[in-house]
Structure formats: structure tokens, C-alpha cells
Coordinates of C-alpha atoms and ligand atoms in Angstrom, one line a residue:
Chain M
X1 CA -0.1 0.0 0.2
X2 CA 2.8 2.6 0.8
X3 CA 4.4 1.5 -2.4
X4 CA 1.1 2.1 -4.4
X5 CA 0.9 5.4 -2.7
X6 CA 4.5 6.4 -3.2
X7 CA 4.1 5.7 -7.0
X8 CA 0.9 7.6 -7.2
X9 CA 2.1 10.5 -5.5
X10 CA 5.4 10.7 -7.2
X11 CA 3.9 10.1 -10.6
X12 CA 1.6 12.9 -10.2
X13 CA 4.2 15.4 -9.3
X14 CA 6.4 14.4 -12.3
X15 CA 2.8 14.8 -14.5
X16 CA 2.8 18.2 -13.1
X17 CA 5.9 19.2 -14.5
X18 CA 4.9 18.1 -17.9
X19 CA 1.9 19.8 -17.6
X20 CA 4.2 22.9 -16.7
X21 CA 5.9 22.5 -20.1
X22 CA 2.7 21.7 -21.7
X23 CA 1.4 24.9 -20.7
X24 CA 4.1 27.1 -22.7
X25 CA 3.1 24.9 -25.8
X26 CA -0.7 25.6 -24.8
X27 CA 0.0 29.3 -24.4
X28 CA 1.6 29.4 -27.9
X29 CA -0.8 27.3 -29.5
X30 CA -3.9 29.5 -28.2
X31 CA -2.7 32.6 -29.8
X32 CA -1.0 31.7 -32.9
X33 CA -2.4 28.2 -33.7
X34 CA 1.2 27.3 -33.9
X35 CA 1.8 23.4 -32.8
X36 CA 5.0 24.0 -31.5
X37 CA 7.2 20.9 -31.7
X38 CA 10.3 22.8 -30.6
X39 CA 8.8 23.3 -27.1
X40 CA 11.2 20.7 -26.0
X41 CA 14.2 22.4 -27.3
X42 CA 13.1 25.7 -25.5
X43 CA 13.1 23.9 -22.3
X44 CA 16.8 22.8 -22.9
X45 CA 17.7 26.4 -24.1
X46 CA 16.0 27.9 -21.1
X47 CA 17.9 25.3 -18.9
X48 CA 21.2 26.0 -20.4
X49 CA 20.8 29.7 -19.8
X50 CA 20.0 28.9 -16.2
X51 CA 23.2 26.5 -16.2
X52 CA 25.3 29.3 -17.7
X53 CA 24.5 32.0 -15.1
X54 CA 24.4 29.8 -12.3
X55 CA 27.2 27.4 -12.7
X56 CA 29.5 29.0 -15.2
X57 CA 28.9 32.6 -14.0
X58 CA 28.6 31.7 -10.7
X59 CA 25.8 34.2 -10.0
X60 CA 23.4 33.7 -7.2
X61 CA 20.1 32.6 -7.5
X62 CA 18.4 35.9 -7.1
X63 CA 20.3 37.3 -9.5
X64 CA 20.7 34.2 -12.0
X65 CA 17.4 33.4 -12.3
X66 CA 15.5 36.8 -13.3
X67 CA 18.5 37.0 -16.0
X68 CA 17.7 33.7 -17.2
X69 CA 14.0 34.7 -17.4
X70 CA 14.7 37.8 -19.3
X71 CA 16.9 35.8 -21.8
X72 CA 14.3 33.2 -22.3
X73 CA 11.7 36.0 -22.9
X74 CA 13.9 37.8 -25.5
X75 CA 14.4 34.2 -27.3
X76 CA 10.6 34.0 -27.6
X77 CA 10.3 37.4 -29.2
X78 CA 13.0 36.7 -31.2
X79 CA 11.6 33.3 -32.6
X80 CA 8.4 35.0 -33.3
X81 CA 10.0 37.8 -35.0
X82 CA 12.3 35.9 -37.1
X83 CA 10.4 32.7 -38.1
X84 CA 6.7 33.3 -37.5
X85 CA 5.9 37.2 -38.0
X86 CA 6.5 36.6 -41.8
X87 CA 4.4 33.5 -41.6
X88 CA 1.0 35.2 -41.0
X89 CA -1.6 33.9 -43.0
X90 CA 0.2 30.6 -44.2
X91 CA -1.3 27.4 -43.8
X92 CA -1.0 25.2 -40.4
X93 CA 1.0 22.7 -42.0
X94 CA 3.6 25.3 -43.1
X95 CA 3.6 26.6 -39.5
X96 CA 4.4 23.2 -38.2
X97 CA 7.1 22.5 -40.6
X98 CA 8.8 25.9 -39.3
X99 CA 8.4 24.5 -36.0
X100 CA 10.1 21.3 -36.9
X101 CA 13.0 23.4 -38.6
X102 CA 13.2 25.6 -35.5
X103 CA 13.5 22.2 -33.5
X104 CA 16.6 21.3 -35.5
X105 CA 17.9 24.6 -35.6
X106 CA 17.8 25.2 -31.7
X107 CA 19.2 21.7 -31.1
X108 CA 22.4 22.9 -33.2
X109 CA 22.6 25.8 -31.5
X110 CA 22.6 24.2 -27.9
X111 CA 25.3 21.9 -29.3
X112 CA 27.6 24.3 -30.6
X113 CA 27.0 26.8 -27.7
X114 CA 27.3 24.0 -24.8
X115 CA 28.3 21.0 -26.1
X116 CA 26.9 17.4 -26.1
X117 CA 28.2 16.5 -22.8
X118 CA 25.9 15.9 -19.8
X119 CA 26.3 18.9 -17.1
X120 CA 25.2 19.2 -13.8
X121 CA 22.3 21.4 -13.3
X122 CA 22.3 23.5 -10.3
X123 CA 20.2 22.7 -7.2
X124 CA 17.7 25.5 -7.4
X125 CA 15.7 23.6 -4.8
X126 CA 17.0 22.0 -1.6
X127 CA 18.4 18.6 -2.4
X128 CA 17.5 16.3 0.5
X129 CA 13.8 14.6 -0.2
X130 CA 11.0 15.1 2.2
X131 CA 10.2 11.8 4.1
X132 CA 6.8 11.5 5.6
X133 CA 6.1 8.2 7.2
X134 CA 6.4 5.8 4.1
X135 CA 6.5 8.8 1.5
X136 CA 9.8 9.9 -0.1
X137 CA 9.3 12.8 -2.2
X138 CA 12.2 14.9 -3.9
X139 CA 11.3 18.5 -2.7
X140 CA 12.2 19.9 -6.2
X141 CA 9.1 17.8 -7.3
X142 CA 6.9 19.2 -4.2
X143 CA 7.8 22.8 -5.0
X144 CA 7.6 22.1 -8.6
X145 CA 3.9 20.9 -8.3
X146 CA 2.7 23.6 -5.9
X147 CA 4.5 26.4 -8.4
X148 CA 3.0 24.6 -11.5
X149 CA -0.5 24.8 -10.0
X150 CA 0.0 28.3 -8.8
X151 CA 1.0 29.1 -12.4
X152 CA -2.1 27.4 -13.7
X153 CA -4.2 29.4 -11.7
X154 CA -2.6 32.5 -12.3
X155 CA -2.8 32.0 -16.0
X156 CA -6.3 30.9 -15.8
X157 CA -7.0 34.0 -14.1
X158 CA -4.8 36.2 -16.6
X159 CA -6.8 34.9 -19.6
X160 CA -10.3 35.4 -18.1
X161 CA -10.1 38.3 -15.8
X162 CA -7.2 40.8 -17.2
X163 CA -7.8 43.2 -20.2
X164 CA -4.4 41.9 -21.8
X165 CA -5.7 38.3 -21.0
X166 CA -8.9 38.7 -22.5
X167 CA -7.5 40.1 -25.5
X168 CA -5.3 37.2 -26.0
X169 CA -8.6 34.9 -25.4
X170 CA -10.1 36.6 -28.0
X171 CA -7.3 36.1 -30.4
X172 CA -7.3 32.4 -29.3
X173 CA -11.0 32.1 -30.4
X174 CA -10.8 34.1 -33.7
X175 CA -8.0 36.3 -35.4
X176 CA -10.4 38.1 -37.4
X177 CA -13.1 38.6 -34.8
X178 CA -10.2 39.8 -32.5
X179 CA -9.0 42.4 -35.3
X180 CA -12.5 43.6 -35.8
X181 CA -12.6 44.6 -32.1
X182 CA -9.3 46.4 -32.4
X183 CA -7.2 43.7 -30.9
X184 CA -3.6 43.6 -32.3
X185 CA -3.2 39.9 -33.2
X186 CA 0.5 40.3 -33.7
X187 CA 0.9 41.7 -30.3
X188 CA -0.9 38.9 -28.7
X189 CA 1.3 36.4 -30.4
X190 CA 4.3 38.1 -29.4
X191 CA 3.2 37.9 -25.9
X192 CA 2.4 34.3 -26.4
X193 CA 5.8 33.3 -27.5
X194 CA 7.4 35.5 -24.9
X195 CA 5.4 33.6 -22.5
X196 CA 5.7 30.0 -23.8
X197 CA 9.4 30.6 -23.9
X198 CA 9.5 31.5 -20.0
X199 CA 7.4 28.9 -18.9
X200 CA 9.7 26.2 -20.9
X201 CA 12.6 27.9 -18.8
X202 CA 10.6 27.5 -15.4
X203 CA 9.6 24.0 -16.5
X204 CA 13.4 23.4 -17.0
X205 CA 14.3 24.8 -13.6
X206 CA 11.5 22.3 -11.8
X207 CA 12.2 19.4 -13.9
X208 CA 16.2 19.7 -13.7
X209 CA 16.9 20.8 -10.3
X210 CA 19.9 19.0 -9.0
X211 CA 19.9 16.6 -12.0
X212 CA 21.8 16.9 -15.3
X213 CA 21.0 18.6 -18.5
X214 CA 22.2 17.8 -22.0
X215 CA 20.8 18.3 -25.4
X216 CA 18.7 14.9 -24.9
X217 CA 16.5 16.6 -21.9
X218 CA 14.2 17.9 -24.9
X219 CA 12.4 14.6 -24.6
X220 CA 10.1 16.5 -21.8
X221 CA 8.6 18.4 -24.8
X222 CA 7.7 15.1 -26.3
X223 CA 6.0 14.0 -22.9
X224 CA 4.3 17.2 -22.8
X225 CA 2.4 16.5 -25.9
X226 CA 0.2 13.6 -24.6
X227 CA -0.7 15.8 -21.7
X228 CA -1.7 18.9 -23.8
X229 CA -3.6 16.7 -26.3
X230 CA -5.5 15.0 -23.4
X231 CA -6.3 18.6 -22.0
X232 CA -7.5 19.8 -25.5
X233 CA -4.7 22.3 -26.3
X234 CA -6.7 25.3 -24.8
X235 CA -7.5 24.5 -21.4
X236 CA -5.2 25.6 -19.1
X237 CA -6.8 24.3 -15.8
X238 CA -7.4 21.1 -17.8
X239 CA -3.5 20.9 -18.2
X240 CA -3.6 20.2 -14.5
X241 CA -5.6 17.3 -14.6
X242 CA -4.1 15.9 -17.4
X243 CA -0.6 16.0 -16.3
X244 CA -1.7 14.1 -12.9
X245 CA -3.5 11.4 -14.8
X246 CA -0.7 10.9 -17.2
X247 CA 2.0 11.1 -14.4
X248 CA 0.1 8.7 -12.3
X249 CA -0.5 6.2 -14.9
X250 CA 3.4 6.5 -16.1
X251 CA 4.5 6.1 -12.3
X252 CA 2.1 2.9 -11.6
X253 CA 3.8 1.6 -14.9
X254 CA 7.2 2.3 -14.0
X255 CA 6.7 0.8 -10.3
X256 CA 4.5 -2.5 -11.4
X257 CA 4.6 -3.0 -15.2
X258 CA 8.2 -2.5 -16.1
X259 CA 9.7 -4.8 -13.4
X260 CA 7.2 -7.5 -14.1
X261 CA 7.5 -7.4 -17.9
X262 CA 11.3 -6.4 -17.7
X263 CA 10.6 -3.7 -20.2
X264 CA 10.0 0.0 -20.1
X265 CA 6.3 0.0 -20.8
X266 CA 6.1 3.1 -18.7
X267 CA 8.2 5.4 -21.2
X268 CA 5.6 4.4 -24.1
X269 CA 2.5 4.5 -22.3
X270 CA 1.8 8.2 -22.4
X271 CA 1.9 8.0 -26.3
X272 CA -0.3 5.2 -26.2
X273 CA -2.9 7.4 -24.2
X274 CA -2.1 10.2 -26.8
X275 CA -3.1 8.0 -29.6
X276 CA -6.2 6.8 -28.0
X277 CA -7.1 10.4 -27.4
X278 CA -6.5 11.3 -30.9
X279 CA -8.7 8.5 -31.8
X280 CA -11.6 8.7 -29.5
X281 CA -12.0 12.5 -28.9
X282 CA -9.4 14.5 -31.1
X283 CA -10.6 17.8 -29.2
X284 CA -9.3 16.2 -25.8
X285 CA -11.1 15.9 -22.6
X286 CA -11.1 19.4 -21.3
X287 CA -10.7 21.7 -24.2
X288 CA -12.8 23.9 -26.1
X289 CA -15.1 21.7 -28.0
X290 CA -16.4 23.4 -30.7
X291 CA -19.8 25.3 -29.8
X292 CA -22.1 25.0 -32.7
X293 CA -25.4 26.3 -32.7
X294 CA -27.1 25.9 -36.2
Chain V
X1 CA -18.6 61.6 -42.1
X2 CA -17.4 58.2 -43.9
X3 CA -16.5 58.7 -47.6
X4 CA -15.7 55.9 -50.1
X5 CA -14.2 57.0 -53.2
X6 CA -13.7 54.4 -56.1
X7 CA -12.8 52.2 -53.7
X8 CA -11.4 48.8 -55.3
X9 CA -10.7 45.7 -53.1
X10 CA -9.0 42.6 -54.5
X11 CA -8.6 39.1 -52.8
X12 CA -5.3 37.2 -53.4
X13 CA -4.4 40.0 -56.1
X14 CA -6.5 38.5 -58.5
X15 CA -10.4 38.4 -57.4
X16 CA -11.6 42.0 -57.9
X17 CA -14.8 41.8 -55.4
X18 CA -15.2 45.5 -55.2
X19 CA -14.8 47.4 -58.5
X20 CA -14.8 51.0 -57.6
X21 CA -17.6 51.9 -55.3
X22 CA -18.2 55.4 -53.9
X23 CA -20.4 56.1 -51.1
X24 CA -21.1 58.4 -48.3
X25 CA -22.4 58.1 -44.6
X26 CA -23.4 61.0 -43.0
X27 CA -23.2 61.8 -39.2
X28 CA -26.4 60.4 -37.5
X29 CA -27.6 58.6 -40.4
X30 CA -28.5 55.1 -41.1
X31 CA -27.3 53.9 -44.5
X32 CA -28.1 50.8 -45.9
X33 CA -26.2 48.6 -48.6
X34 CA -28.5 45.7 -49.9
X35 CA -27.5 43.5 -52.7
X36 CA -27.7 39.9 -53.7
X37 CA -25.0 37.2 -52.4
X38 CA -21.7 37.7 -53.7
X39 CA -22.4 41.4 -54.4
X40 CA -19.3 42.4 -52.4
X41 CA -21.2 44.1 -49.5
X42 CA -19.4 42.2 -46.7
X43 CA -16.0 42.8 -48.6
X44 CA -16.9 46.7 -48.4
X45 CA -17.3 46.5 -44.8
X46 CA -14.2 44.5 -44.4
X47 CA -12.4 46.7 -46.5
X48 CA -13.2 49.7 -44.3
X49 CA -12.3 48.1 -41.0
X50 CA -9.5 46.5 -42.5
X51 CA -9.7 42.9 -41.3
X52 CA -9.6 41.5 -44.9
X53 CA -5.9 40.9 -44.3
X54 CA -6.4 37.2 -42.8
X55 CA -8.3 36.7 -46.2
X56 CA -5.3 37.7 -48.4
X57 CA -7.5 40.8 -49.4
X58 CA -6.7 44.6 -49.7
X59 CA -7.8 48.1 -50.9
X60 CA -5.8 48.4 -54.4
X61 CA -7.1 51.7 -55.2
X62 CA -9.4 54.6 -54.0
X63 CA -9.7 56.3 -50.8
X64 CA -11.5 55.7 -47.5
X65 CA -12.1 58.8 -45.5
X66 CA -13.3 59.0 -41.9
X67 CA -13.9 62.6 -41.3
X68 CA -11.1 64.1 -43.3
X69 CA -8.6 61.5 -42.3
X70 CA -7.6 58.7 -44.7
X71 CA -8.2 55.2 -43.1
X72 CA -7.8 53.0 -45.9
X73 CA -5.0 50.1 -45.2
X74 CA -4.8 51.4 -41.6
X75 CA -4.4 49.0 -38.6
X76 CA -7.7 47.7 -37.5
X77 CA -7.1 48.8 -34.1
X78 CA -6.4 52.4 -35.1
X79 CA -9.5 52.2 -37.2
X80 CA -11.5 51.0 -33.8
X81 CA -9.6 53.8 -32.2
X82 CA -10.9 56.2 -34.4
X83 CA -14.7 55.5 -33.9
X84 CA -15.8 52.8 -36.4
X85 CA -16.6 49.3 -35.1
X86 CA -17.4 46.4 -37.5
X87 CA -20.1 44.0 -36.6
X88 CA -18.9 41.0 -38.9
X89 CA -21.3 38.6 -40.4
X90 CA -22.6 35.5 -38.7
X91 CA -22.6 36.6 -35.0
X92 CA -19.2 35.9 -34.1
X93 CA -19.8 36.0 -30.4
X94 CA -16.3 34.9 -28.5
X95 CA -18.2 31.6 -28.1
X96 CA -16.0 30.2 -24.9
X97 CA -16.4 33.3 -22.9
X98 CA -19.2 34.8 -20.9
X99 CA -21.6 37.5 -21.9
X100 CA -19.8 39.6 -19.6
X101 CA -16.4 39.0 -20.5
X102 CA -17.5 39.2 -24.2
X103 CA -18.5 42.8 -23.5
X104 CA -15.3 43.5 -21.5
X105 CA -13.3 42.6 -24.7
X106 CA -15.4 45.0 -26.8
X107 CA -14.2 47.8 -24.4
X108 CA -10.6 46.6 -24.2
X109 CA -9.2 50.0 -25.4
X110 CA -10.8 51.9 -22.8
X111 CA -7.9 52.2 -19.9
X112 CA -9.9 53.2 -17.3
X113 CA -11.6 50.5 -15.4
X114 CA -14.4 52.7 -14.0
X115 CA -15.2 53.7 -17.5
X116 CA -15.7 50.2 -18.6
X117 CA -17.6 49.1 -15.9
X118 CA -19.8 52.5 -16.4
X119 CA -20.4 51.0 -20.3
X120 CA -21.0 48.0 -19.2
X121 CA -23.8 49.0 -16.7
X122 CA -25.3 51.2 -19.5
X123 CA -25.0 48.1 -21.8
X124 CA -27.1 46.1 -19.7
X125 CA -29.8 48.9 -19.4
X126 CA -29.7 49.3 -23.1
X127 CA -29.9 45.6 -23.7
X128 CA -32.0 44.0 -20.6
X129 CA -32.0 40.6 -22.4
X130 CA -28.1 40.4 -21.9
X131 CA -28.3 41.3 -18.3
X132 CA -30.0 37.9 -17.1
X133 CA -27.4 36.2 -19.2
X134 CA -24.3 37.9 -17.9
X135 CA -22.5 34.7 -16.9
X136 CA -23.9 32.5 -19.4
X137 CA -21.3 31.0 -22.2
X138 CA -22.0 32.9 -25.3
X139 CA -21.6 30.0 -27.6
X140 CA -24.7 28.7 -25.8
X141 CA -27.0 31.9 -26.4
X142 CA -29.7 31.7 -29.3
X143 CA -29.3 33.5 -32.2
X144 CA -31.0 36.5 -31.3
X145 CA -29.5 36.7 -28.1
X146 CA -26.2 36.3 -29.9
X147 CA -26.7 38.8 -32.3
X148 CA -27.7 41.5 -29.5
X149 CA -24.5 40.6 -27.8
X150 CA -22.4 41.5 -30.8
X151 CA -24.0 44.6 -31.3
X152 CA -23.7 45.3 -27.3
X153 CA -19.8 44.4 -27.8
X154 CA -19.2 46.8 -30.5
X155 CA -20.9 49.7 -28.4
X156 CA -18.6 49.2 -25.5
X157 CA -15.9 50.5 -27.7
X158 CA -18.0 53.9 -27.8
X159 CA -18.1 54.2 -31.4
X160 CA -19.2 56.9 -33.8
X161 CA -20.1 54.7 -36.5
X162 CA -21.0 51.0 -36.2
X163 CA -21.2 48.8 -39.5
X164 CA -23.4 45.7 -39.4
X165 CA -23.6 42.9 -41.4
X166 CA -26.3 41.1 -42.0
X167 CA -27.7 41.0 -38.4
X168 CA -31.2 39.4 -39.4
X169 CA -29.6 36.5 -41.2
X170 CA -30.8 33.2 -40.0
X171 CA -33.1 34.9 -37.4
X172 CA -36.9 34.2 -36.5
X173 CA -39.3 37.5 -37.1
X174 CA -39.5 38.2 -33.3
X175 CA -35.8 38.1 -33.0
X176 CA -35.4 40.3 -36.0
X177 CA -37.8 42.8 -34.7
X178 CA -35.8 42.9 -31.6
X179 CA -32.7 43.6 -33.3
X180 CA -34.1 46.1 -35.6
X181 CA -35.4 47.7 -32.4
X182 CA -32.0 47.8 -31.1
X183 CA -30.5 49.3 -33.9
X184 CA -33.2 52.4 -34.2
X185 CA -32.4 52.9 -30.8
X186 CA -28.9 53.3 -31.3
X187 CA -29.9 55.7 -34.3
X188 CA -31.8 57.7 -32.0
X189 CA -29.0 58.2 -29.5
X190 CA -26.8 59.2 -32.5
X191 CA -24.7 56.5 -33.4
X192 CA -24.2 56.4 -37.1
X193 CA -25.2 53.1 -39.0
X194 CA -24.1 51.3 -42.1
X195 CA -26.1 48.5 -42.4
X196 CA -25.7 45.5 -44.7
X197 CA -28.7 43.7 -45.3
X198 CA -30.4 40.8 -47.6
X199 CA -33.4 41.8 -45.8
X200 CA -34.0 44.9 -47.9
X201 CA -37.7 45.6 -46.3
X202 CA -36.4 45.6 -42.7
X203 CA -33.3 47.5 -43.7
X204 CA -35.3 50.3 -45.4
X205 CA -37.5 50.6 -42.7
X206 CA -34.9 52.0 -40.7
X207 CA -32.1 53.5 -43.1
X208 CA -32.3 57.1 -44.4
X209 CA -30.4 56.1 -47.4
X210 CA -29.5 53.5 -49.4
X211 CA -27.2 51.7 -52.0
X212 CA -27.8 48.7 -54.2
X213 CA -24.7 46.9 -55.0
X214 CA -24.5 44.0 -57.4
X215 CA -21.4 42.5 -58.8
X216 CA -19.0 44.6 -56.9
X217 CA -20.3 47.9 -58.1
X218 CA -23.1 50.1 -56.8
X219 CA -25.8 49.9 -59.5
X220 CA -28.5 52.1 -57.6
X221 CA -28.7 54.8 -54.6
X222 CA -31.6 56.9 -53.0
X223 CA -33.4 57.8 -50.2
X224 CA -35.2 54.6 -48.5
X225 CA -38.5 56.1 -49.9
X226 CA -37.1 56.2 -53.3
X227 CA -35.6 53.0 -53.4
X228 CA -38.8 51.3 -51.5
X229 CA -41.0 52.8 -54.6
X230 CA -38.3 51.7 -57.2
X231 CA -39.8 49.1 -59.5
X232 CA -36.7 46.8 -59.6
X233 CA -36.0 47.2 -56.0
X234 CA -39.5 46.0 -55.3
X235 CA -39.1 43.6 -57.8
X236 CA -35.7 42.1 -57.0
X237 CA -35.3 42.8 -53.2
X238 CA -38.5 43.2 -51.7
X239 CA -39.9 40.4 -53.7
X240 CA -43.1 42.4 -54.9
X241 CA -44.0 43.3 -58.7
X242 CA -46.7 44.9 -60.3
X243 CA -48.7 41.8 -61.3
X244 CA -48.1 40.7 -57.8
X245 CA -45.8 37.5 -59.1
X246 CA -42.2 37.3 -58.4
X247 CA -40.1 36.8 -61.5
X248 CA -36.8 35.6 -61.4
X249 CA -33.8 37.5 -61.1
X250 CA -32.0 36.2 -64.5
X251 CA -34.9 37.1 -66.6
X252 CA -34.5 40.4 -67.0
X253 CA -31.6 41.3 -69.0
X254 CA -28.7 43.3 -67.2
X255 CA -28.3 46.2 -69.7
X256 CA -32.3 46.9 -69.2
X257 CA -32.0 47.1 -65.6
X258 CA -28.9 49.3 -65.5
X259 CA -30.6 51.7 -68.0
X260 CA -33.9 52.0 -66.0
X261 CA -31.8 52.6 -62.8
X262 CA -29.6 55.0 -64.6
X263 CA -32.3 56.9 -66.4
Ligands
ATP1 N1 -11.7 35.4 -48.8 C1 -12.1 35.3 -50.2 N2 -11.3 35.1 -51.2 C2 -11.7 35.3 -52.3 N3 -12.9 35.7 -52.8 C3 -13.7 36.2 -51.9 C4 -13.4 36.2 -50.7 N4 -14.6 36.4 -49.8 C5 -15.3 36.7 -51.0 N5 -14.9 36.7 -52.1 C6 -15.7 36.8 -53.1 O1 -15.9 38.3 -53.4 C7 -17.1 38.4 -53.8 C8 -17.8 39.1 -52.8 O2 -18.3 38.5 -51.5 P1 -18.8 39.2 -50.2 O3 -18.8 38.1 -49.4 O4 -18.5 40.5 -50.2 O5 -20.3 39.1 -50.9 P2 -21.5 39.6 -49.9 O6 -22.5 40.7 -50.8 O7 -21.4 39.7 -48.9 O8 -22.8 38.5 -50.1 P3 -23.3 37.8 -49.1 O9 -24.6 38.3 -49.0 O10 -23.6 36.3 -49.6 O11 -22.7 37.6 -47.8 C9 -17.8 37.0 -54.1 O12 -17.7 36.8 -55.5 C10 -16.9 36.2 -53.4 O13 -16.8 34.9 -53.9
MG2 MG1 -21.8 38.9 -47.0

């Protein structure tokens, strides 16, 4: 029983980090309808900037992290300016092809700038795990879970209650209608890329704290995909539920199925779930179902 | 107040949808633009509000003046800021937002939160139907309610001129009446209206002046009384004719119609 709870709780917490990475993905998708396959590379890039600030330059946390977020924001801005601002009006397919190009390019940039070595990521959160009776939880995961839930609530509030956020939600619904109301679609898309890139950096900090980073870390971007699809691509709150769900399934599979079968079922299971969602309910579980009234 | 001079609009640099139209909307007037399917009415409105970018359209010649400022090919946000709001065809509510949120988005340009709340209050006074629906998701409202909502949302920007595209499309007679009541109310409050309609009789009932569009051109214009009494308008757009039977649109040759209209 203790074992089961341990797998469940740790799975849920890991799932929340997927949800955090998926949030960046969803924020970009909502505004621009760009399905950003390079989200994992943004995580790696953000992670390496943090590494650069804190390990290479040896800056204290309080200075290193704000600079890292600032850099991430600037990267998001530049990516939109360089790759997507001139793509306005192009097909979704063309946009996705550009994100694949971006993925390859960012991977190259990371390899050239930081090399292929595995590097130790700074311990942003305390290292020793929390032990509660039978539970053993890494603190980074615990803080990460709390931060993820707070960020989700904050974003939901932003998109539904603030002027800038409502503008972005209008853009998410329909570019032309948003324009007819005097909303600058361009500006909303730029803000979305900046936010998406910063969220990727936050995801890197939580996911990587006291672990190691290399260009392979971008796989987290792939794990965020099933979470985003399960949530339905538009719903921020849905991401939390979807993340927990996928994390628990993966955690339990890793705990029970993998040893029993002698195979890594847990690493493919999220994608099996993703395919099932795509077959059964392509709009996801909590996302914007197309409301049609005739 | 709004003047179009020989405006041409092209889609994808090949389809000439509006072929040099000239029209004027005076302050406080309600002007209607009627015409059959594909005449170019919506394109004209989209050219004025400049929301044709996403459809790869643009104004290729002519000028659009609002007051004495050129507004052709300006940013849509500048046009809204100047005082023109476009209520697009098809009751485009923000479907996943509530009625309240839809209206707030309409007033997004206003920086003062107090002023926005004041407008919201007065909007609910103006359209009491919406007040009961404040927290409802806009996508689930009835067609008539959605039409009231998009007009209310446009009003939240505090415009001088509202352009409305086919507000009666697909609505039951009672809902049409409600929408047109709202429009005449707006007109009484000094809002200038540019109304595109297929339902010409409803449109002419509140309009002061009208233009008839066909094939990207304006083929006839006049006060609403003149248009109502015009034989061709009665025949093609009001569905009435002297013998009391409805003739097919194609039966009369184009040149003959033009001659009669121009003469
Ligand atoms: N996005 C577009 N791309 C290319 N051509 C278009 C586009 N939208 C409209 N057109 C063409 O422009 C012409 C005018 O269309 P428009 O929608 O302005 O007509 P309308 O008068 O509003 O008709 P309706 O009463 O059916 O709404 C039509 O021939 C149409 O096929
Ligand atoms: Mg139309």
C-alpha cells in the first residue's frame, strides 16, 4: 500500500512538470495556432541559460534566475519575429514545418554553444527529499507541483479576468473577430511566444533541479504533448488534471509493469494514451469543444 | 463622416470583389447597403475596418475617409480607435467566454476600469435581455441573443459609427424585430449606422439612405423612400412586383435594368 501511494504521488508530481511544459505549448498554440514541436528545445535552451548563469558565471540564484527568464523572453520574442511574423496567413502545415526546422536549429545552437556533454544542473531547490512516514518525495518535485498549480491558476485568471488576457483569449478564438474589435493579433502572438518561452525555462528549472542537463533533455517536450492533447490544447486548468493523470499512469506502470515485464512500458504508455485520445476524442477531455449552434 | 471614393478591393491579387464604389455615410444617418449574394457587401465592410488581411484581401485603389482622415489600409486597431466598429457577418460571439467577458473585450481599448464598468452598466440597461445572461457562455446563447451581444460588444468601444453585416440572417421574425428595435434605438442615440442586409424591407424601414450593390458595383442609390418605390428594388429585393408575382432575377437583361436605374 505504501509503495502504491508512493508511485502515485511521485507520478502525479512528475506529471505536473509535464503539465508545466505543456502550458508553454498551449499558450503559444492558443494565440497563434502554431503547434510548436520545438517546445522541448525551448526547455533545453532555457535550462542551459540557467546553467550558464548559475554554474559557469556563478551568479547567485536571486540574480541568475531573473536574467535567465529575461533571456528566455528575448528568445521567445526573436523566434516569433524571425520565424513566425512573416508566416502570418500561411497554412497550419507550413507553420508546423517551421517548428520542425526550429527544433533542429535550436538543437544545433545548443550543441554548438554548450556541447554534447551531460552537465550538472544547479540545485535550485533543496536537495534532500521530504520523508513523511512511507513517503519519499524529492523537494524539487514538491515545490514544482505547487508552483505549477499556482502558475496554472495565475494563467487562468490572466486569460479570463485581465484586459491583456481577455484580448489574448479573443485572439485564441478567432483572429479576424479579434481584429474587428481593434485587438492587435500580432502583439498577442508575440506575448504568447514570450510567455511560452519563459514557461519552458520555468519547466526546466523544476524538472532539472539537481539533476543533469544535456541536449537530450528535450524529450520532456515530447512528454508534454500527450498532456496537452489530453487537456485539449486550449484549457489551462485541464492541463493540471491531464498532467496528474498521465503522471500517475506512468508512475504506476514504472513501479509495477516495468519490473514484471522487464521492459520499459512506462515510457511508451503516455504516447499510447495520446493515440487513444486522438482516435476517440481529438478535441481532448477539457478543451474547447467546438460549440456550434445552427 | 465616412466617404468611400472609387474603392477597389482585391482578394489574393486576382479576384476583384469590389470594383470602384463610391458612397457616403453622414453623421447620425443610417445608411443601408443591399444586394444579392456575392455582390461585395461584406467585402466593402471588411475593407473599411481593414480586417481582410487574414483573407489575403486589400484595398488596391481609391480612398476611404473618416471625417477628413484617410483610413484605408490602416491597422484595424487604429480604425476602432478612430470610432468605427465592424460587427461581422455570422454573429461572431467569442463562444467560450461569458456574455460579461464578451462585452469587456469589446471595451478593451478603454484604460479606465471605472469607465469600462460604467459602459457595461449602461449596456445592460440598453439591452436588458443580456443582463439576465451575464454569466452564460456566449456560444450557447440563441441566435437572437448572440446578435444582440455582438452589437452590444461593438457599442462597448464607444464608437461613432457601427457597421453591421446581415444582423437578420437566419433569425426568426421576432428576433429580427428585437435586433432592429435595438438598431433604431442606437440611431436615436446619435450612433451612425452602416447596415448591410439581404432583408431589404427591414433595412429600408430604418435607413435614411440606401445603396444597391451588384457584382462589386453600386448600381442604384437613393433615399429609402425612393428605393422602396423603385420598381426594380421592389421586384428583386422586396419580392413584390406590379403583377403581384415574383419574377426570376435572371429573366430581365442586365442592360435593361441598368438603363432603367441610371435613367
Ligand atoms: N476570402 C475570399 N477570397 C476570395 N474571394 C472572396 C473571398 N471572400 C469573398 N470573395 C468573393 O468576393 C465576392 C464578394 O463577396 P462578399 O462576401 O463581399 O459578398 P456579399 O455581398 O457579402 O454576399 P452575401 O450576401 O452572400 O454575404 C464574391 O464573389 C466572393 O466569391
Ligand atoms: Mg456578406
